Amino acid sequence: NAGVTQTPKFRILKIGQSMTLQCTQDMNHNYMYWYRQDPGMGLKLIYYSVGAGITDKGEVPNGYNVSRSTTEDFPLRLELAAPSQTSVYFCASNRPAYEQYFGPGTRLTVT
Amino acid sequence: SQELEQSPQSLIVQEGKNLTINCTSSKTLYGLYWYKQKYGEGLIFLMMLQKGGEEKSHEKITAKLDEKKQQSSLHITASQPSHAGIYLCGADMDSGGSNYKLTFGKGTLLTVNP
């Protein structure tokens, strides 16, 4: 199993541009998540999904959108990128009541 | 205010020394998860605790969840340079044990000097 994979690993965006961060898991997990990690701030939940077709907001959803059309994929869309969205983004997945598995992260800089 | 407090924020120890990292919540925890992160990389799962009083060990790392399920400690015995990294605690405080909404602490940066 590849586990949780994320693309791209690095990206630089200009203010106002849009992009999609890709996340795929091959463990047939129902639950998937997007977090952002800012220096010294731990992880903040952006959006999560408990199954295909079901998504919900986390703690910091503004400026982001998600979709979950399949069990495997959970893309995160940034519209009109802002410098405040400069961060490291992690995707994770799990089965209910079990630990979350994390991807390697995407380092995004908005200038 | 931070719902999950980790202490200390950073720690520098000499190789071979023991150390403890704490994670404290203002709410009852349905599950407590310890992760380790190396700079620029993803999170590696260490241990999961769910029952009050539970204690788990793996190699030289021991984690405990107190009886009231509001505090956890991570203890490393005879630290090695390979233990260096950021330790994060994550807690299920809202999803009743289903673990679909974790709250994370800010992390503890551990440096082990040879």
Short mmCIF file of C-alpha atoms in Angstrom, two decimals:
data_model
loop_
_atom_site.label_atom_id
_atom_site.label_comp_id
_atom_site.label_asym_id
_atom_site.label_seq_id
_atom_site.Cartn_x
_atom_site.Cartn_y
_atom_site.Cartn_z
CA ASN A 1 0.00 0.00 0.00
CA ALA A 2 1.18 3.51 -0.81
CA GLY A 3 -0.85 4.89 2.12
CA VAL A 4 -1.76 8.58 1.81
CA THR A 5 -0.18 10.40 -1.11
CA GLN A 6 -0.23 14.14 -1.75
CA THR A 7 0.71 16.22 -4.78
CA PRO A 8 2.44 18.55 -5.33
CA LYS A 9 5.14 18.55 -2.65
CA PHE A 10 5.94 22.22 -3.14
CA ARG A 11 4.16 25.09 -4.85
CA ILE A 12 4.55 28.83 -5.11
CA LEU A 13 1.41 30.80 -5.99
CA LYS A 14 0.87 34.44 -6.75
CA ILE A 15 -1.83 36.30 -4.82
CA GLY A 16 -5.20 35.72 -6.45
CA GLN A 17 -4.26 32.48 -8.23
CA SER A 18 -6.10 29.24 -7.62
CA MET A 19 -4.93 25.68 -7.26
CA THR A 20 -5.98 22.21 -6.17
CA LEU A 21 -4.03 20.10 -3.71
CA GLN A 22 -4.48 16.43 -4.45
CA CYS A 23 -4.85 13.68 -1.85
CA THR A 24 -5.33 9.97 -2.45
CA GLN A 25 -5.43 7.02 -0.07
CA ASP A 26 -5.45 3.33 -0.97
CA MET A 27 -6.50 1.92 2.41
CA ASN A 28 -10.26 2.12 1.79
CA HIS A 29 -10.67 4.53 4.70
CA ASN A 30 -13.99 6.27 5.04
CA TYR A 31 -12.68 9.28 6.93
CA MET A 32 -10.39 11.85 5.32
CA TYR A 33 -9.07 15.22 6.49
CA TRP A 34 -7.21 18.32 5.46
CA TYR A 35 -5.05 20.14 7.99
CA ARG A 36 -2.76 23.11 7.78
CA GLN A 37 0.32 23.51 9.93
CA ASP A 38 1.81 26.91 10.63
CA PRO A 39 5.12 27.25 12.49
CA GLY A 40 4.68 26.68 16.22
CA MET A 41 0.91 26.34 15.88
CA GLY A 42 0.25 22.64 15.65
CA LEU A 43 -2.32 21.40 13.14
CA LYS A 44 -5.61 23.09 12.36
CA LEU A 45 -8.45 21.15 10.74
CA ILE A 46 -9.68 22.74 7.49
CA TYR A 47 -12.26 20.25 6.21
CA TYR A 48 -13.10 16.63 6.79
CA SER A 49 -15.19 13.91 5.19
CA VAL A 50 -16.78 10.81 6.70
CA GLY A 51 -17.51 9.21 3.35
CA ALA A 52 -17.96 9.79 -0.37
CA GLY A 53 -20.35 12.66 -0.98
CA ILE A 54 -20.13 13.94 2.62
CA THR A 55 -17.92 16.84 3.69
CA ASP A 56 -17.95 19.25 6.60
CA LYS A 57 -16.08 22.30 7.81
CA GLY A 58 -13.34 22.13 10.38
CA GLU A 59 -11.84 24.92 12.42
CA VAL A 60 -10.39 27.06 9.59
CA PRO A 61 -12.41 26.50 6.35
CA ASN A 62 -12.46 30.06 4.96
CA GLY A 63 -10.77 30.35 1.57
CA TYR A 64 -10.91 26.62 0.86
CA ASN A 65 -13.28 24.14 -0.74
CA VAL A 66 -13.34 20.35 -0.91
CA SER A 67 -15.16 17.57 -2.69
CA ARG A 68 -15.32 13.82 -2.10
CA SER A 69 -16.64 12.00 -5.14
CA THR A 70 -14.80 8.74 -4.41
CA THR A 71 -13.57 6.96 -1.28
CA GLU A 72 -9.95 7.33 -2.42
CA ASP A 73 -9.69 11.01 -3.33
CA PHE A 74 -10.17 14.18 -1.31
CA PRO A 75 -8.89 17.26 -3.20
CA LEU A 76 -8.57 20.65 -1.52
CA ARG A 77 -9.25 23.72 -3.65
CA LEU A 78 -7.78 27.15 -2.91
CA GLU A 79 -9.58 29.99 -4.64
CA LEU A 80 -8.02 33.47 -4.81
CA ALA A 81 -4.87 32.58 -2.88
CA ALA A 82 -3.81 34.98 -0.12
CA PRO A 83 -0.49 35.28 1.80
CA SER A 84 -2.32 34.01 4.92
CA GLN A 85 -2.65 30.65 3.15
CA THR A 86 1.10 30.16 3.12
CA SER A 87 1.46 26.97 5.15
CA VAL A 88 2.16 23.26 5.06
CA TYR A 89 -0.91 21.24 4.18
CA PHE A 90 -1.44 17.67 5.35
CA CYS A 91 -4.02 15.17 4.24
CA ALA A 92 -4.95 12.28 6.54
CA SER A 93 -7.30 9.31 6.59
CA ASN A 94 -8.52 6.66 8.99
CA ARG A 95 -11.13 4.09 9.87
CA PRO A 96 -13.52 5.07 12.67
CA ALA A 97 -11.92 4.92 16.12
CA TYR A 98 -8.45 4.22 14.73
CA GLU A 99 -5.41 6.40 14.31
CA GLN A 100 -5.14 8.83 11.43
CA TYR A 101 -2.54 8.20 8.74
CA PHE A 102 -0.88 11.30 7.34
CA GLY A 103 0.50 12.14 3.93
CA PRO A 104 3.94 13.74 3.46
CA GLY A 105 2.53 17.26 3.11
CA THR A 106 2.43 20.05 0.55
CA ARG A 107 4.46 23.18 1.26
CA LEU A 108 2.63 26.18 -0.22
CA THR A 109 3.93 29.72 -0.47
CA VAL A 110 1.70 32.58 -1.62
CA THR A 111 3.53 35.77 -2.65
CA SER B 1 -7.52 29.65 24.31
CA GLN B 2 -5.77 26.44 23.33
CA GLU B 3 -7.93 23.42 24.23
CA LEU B 4 -4.96 21.06 24.28
CA GLU B 5 -1.84 22.32 25.99
CA GLN B 6 1.53 20.69 25.50
CA SER B 7 4.52 21.28 27.73
CA PRO B 8 7.29 22.03 27.42
CA GLN B 9 7.30 23.83 24.06
CA SER B 10 10.89 22.75 23.51
CA LEU B 11 13.36 20.52 25.25
CA ILE B 12 17.10 19.98 24.88
CA VAL B 13 18.55 16.89 26.53
CA GLN B 14 21.85 15.07 26.55
CA GLU B 15 21.87 11.65 24.94
CA GLY B 16 21.05 8.97 27.49
CA LYS B 17 18.84 11.19 29.64
CA ASN B 18 15.17 10.53 30.35
CA LEU B 19 12.48 13.07 29.51
CA THR B 20 8.73 13.62 29.78
CA ILE B 21 6.32 15.59 27.60
CA ASN B 22 2.85 16.44 28.84
CA CYS B 23 -0.46 17.01 27.11
CA THR B 24 -3.32 18.53 29.12
CA SER B 25 -6.95 19.06 28.17
CA SER B 26 -9.72 21.09 29.69
CA LYS B 27 -12.22 18.46 28.52
CA THR B 28 -12.57 14.70 28.90
CA LEU B 29 -10.74 12.92 26.14
CA TYR B 30 -12.32 10.09 24.17
CA GLY B 31 -8.98 9.20 22.64
CA LEU B 32 -5.45 10.55 22.85
CA TYR B 33 -2.90 10.09 20.07
CA TRP B 34 0.82 10.73 20.08
CA TYR B 35 2.63 11.50 16.84
CA LYS B 36 6.21 12.30 15.95
CA GLN B 37 7.20 14.63 13.13
CA LYS B 38 10.61 15.26 11.63
CA TYR B 39 11.16 18.67 10.10
CA GLY B 40 9.56 18.96 6.67
CA GLU B 41 7.91 15.55 6.87
CA GLY B 42 4.55 14.04 7.71
CA LEU B 43 3.37 12.76 11.07
CA ILE B 44 4.28 9.27 12.24
CA PHE B 45 1.83 7.58 14.58
CA LEU B 46 3.32 6.47 17.90
CA MET B 47 0.56 5.41 20.25
CA MET B 48 -3.17 5.64 20.95
CA LEU B 49 -4.71 5.72 24.43
CA GLN B 50 -8.42 5.46 25.12
CA LYS B 51 -9.02 4.19 28.62
CA GLY B 52 -8.37 6.09 31.82
CA GLY B 53 -5.23 4.74 33.47
CA GLU B 54 -4.05 3.12 30.24
CA GLU B 55 -0.33 2.86 29.63
CA LYS B 56 1.43 1.72 26.45
CA SER B 57 5.08 1.24 25.61
CA HIS B 58 7.03 0.83 22.42
CA GLU B 59 10.77 0.43 22.58
CA LYS B 60 11.92 3.25 24.86
CA ILE B 61 8.76 5.34 24.67
CA THR B 62 5.92 5.04 27.21
CA ALA B 63 2.65 6.93 27.09
CA LYS B 64 0.02 7.17 29.83
CA LEU B 65 -3.51 8.55 30.05
CA ASP B 66 -4.55 9.60 33.54
CA GLU B 67 -7.60 8.20 35.30
CA LYS B 68 -9.71 11.27 34.63
CA LYS B 69 -8.75 11.17 30.94
CA GLN B 70 -7.69 14.78 30.85
CA GLN B 71 -3.92 14.48 30.76
CA SER B 72 -1.39 12.32 29.00
CA SER B 73 2.36 12.03 29.35
CA LEU B 74 4.98 10.70 26.95
CA HIS B 75 8.15 9.44 28.57
CA ILE B 76 11.36 8.60 26.73
CA THR B 77 13.97 6.53 28.54
CA ALA B 78 17.66 6.79 27.69
CA SER B 79 17.11 9.25 24.83
CA GLN B 80 18.99 8.87 21.54
CA PRO B 81 19.58 11.30 18.67
CA SER B 82 16.99 9.32 16.68
CA HIS B 83 14.34 10.51 19.15
CA ALA B 84 14.81 14.11 18.06
CA GLY B 85 11.85 15.76 16.36
CA ILE B 86 8.50 17.36 17.10
CA TYR B 87 6.09 15.41 19.29
CA LEU B 88 2.42 16.21 18.86
CA CYS B 89 -0.53 15.06 20.88
CA GLY B 90 -3.92 14.87 19.20
CA ALA B 91 -7.17 14.30 21.04
CA ASP B 92 -10.69 13.28 20.19
CA MET B 93 -12.65 15.75 22.28
CA ASP B 94 -15.84 16.08 20.27
CA SER B 95 -16.61 12.97 18.22
CA GLY B 96 -17.26 10.53 21.06
CA GLY B 97 -14.53 8.09 20.17
CA SER B 98 -15.16 7.89 16.44
CA ASN B 99 -12.02 9.93 16.01
CA TYR B 100 -13.15 12.03 13.12
CA LYS B 101 -12.28 15.36 14.66
CA LEU B 102 -8.92 15.58 16.34
CA THR B 103 -7.64 18.65 18.14
CA PHE B 104 -3.85 18.94 18.19
CA GLY B 105 -1.48 20.55 20.62
CA LYS B 106 1.17 22.96 19.34
CA GLY B 107 3.92 20.36 19.65
CA THR B 108 7.11 19.88 21.63
CA LEU B 109 10.44 20.25 19.84
CA LEU B 110 12.92 17.73 21.20
CA THR B 111 16.65 18.07 20.59
CA VAL B 112 18.98 15.30 21.74
CA ASN B 113 22.63 16.23 21.90
CA PRO B 114 25.16 13.44 21.40
#
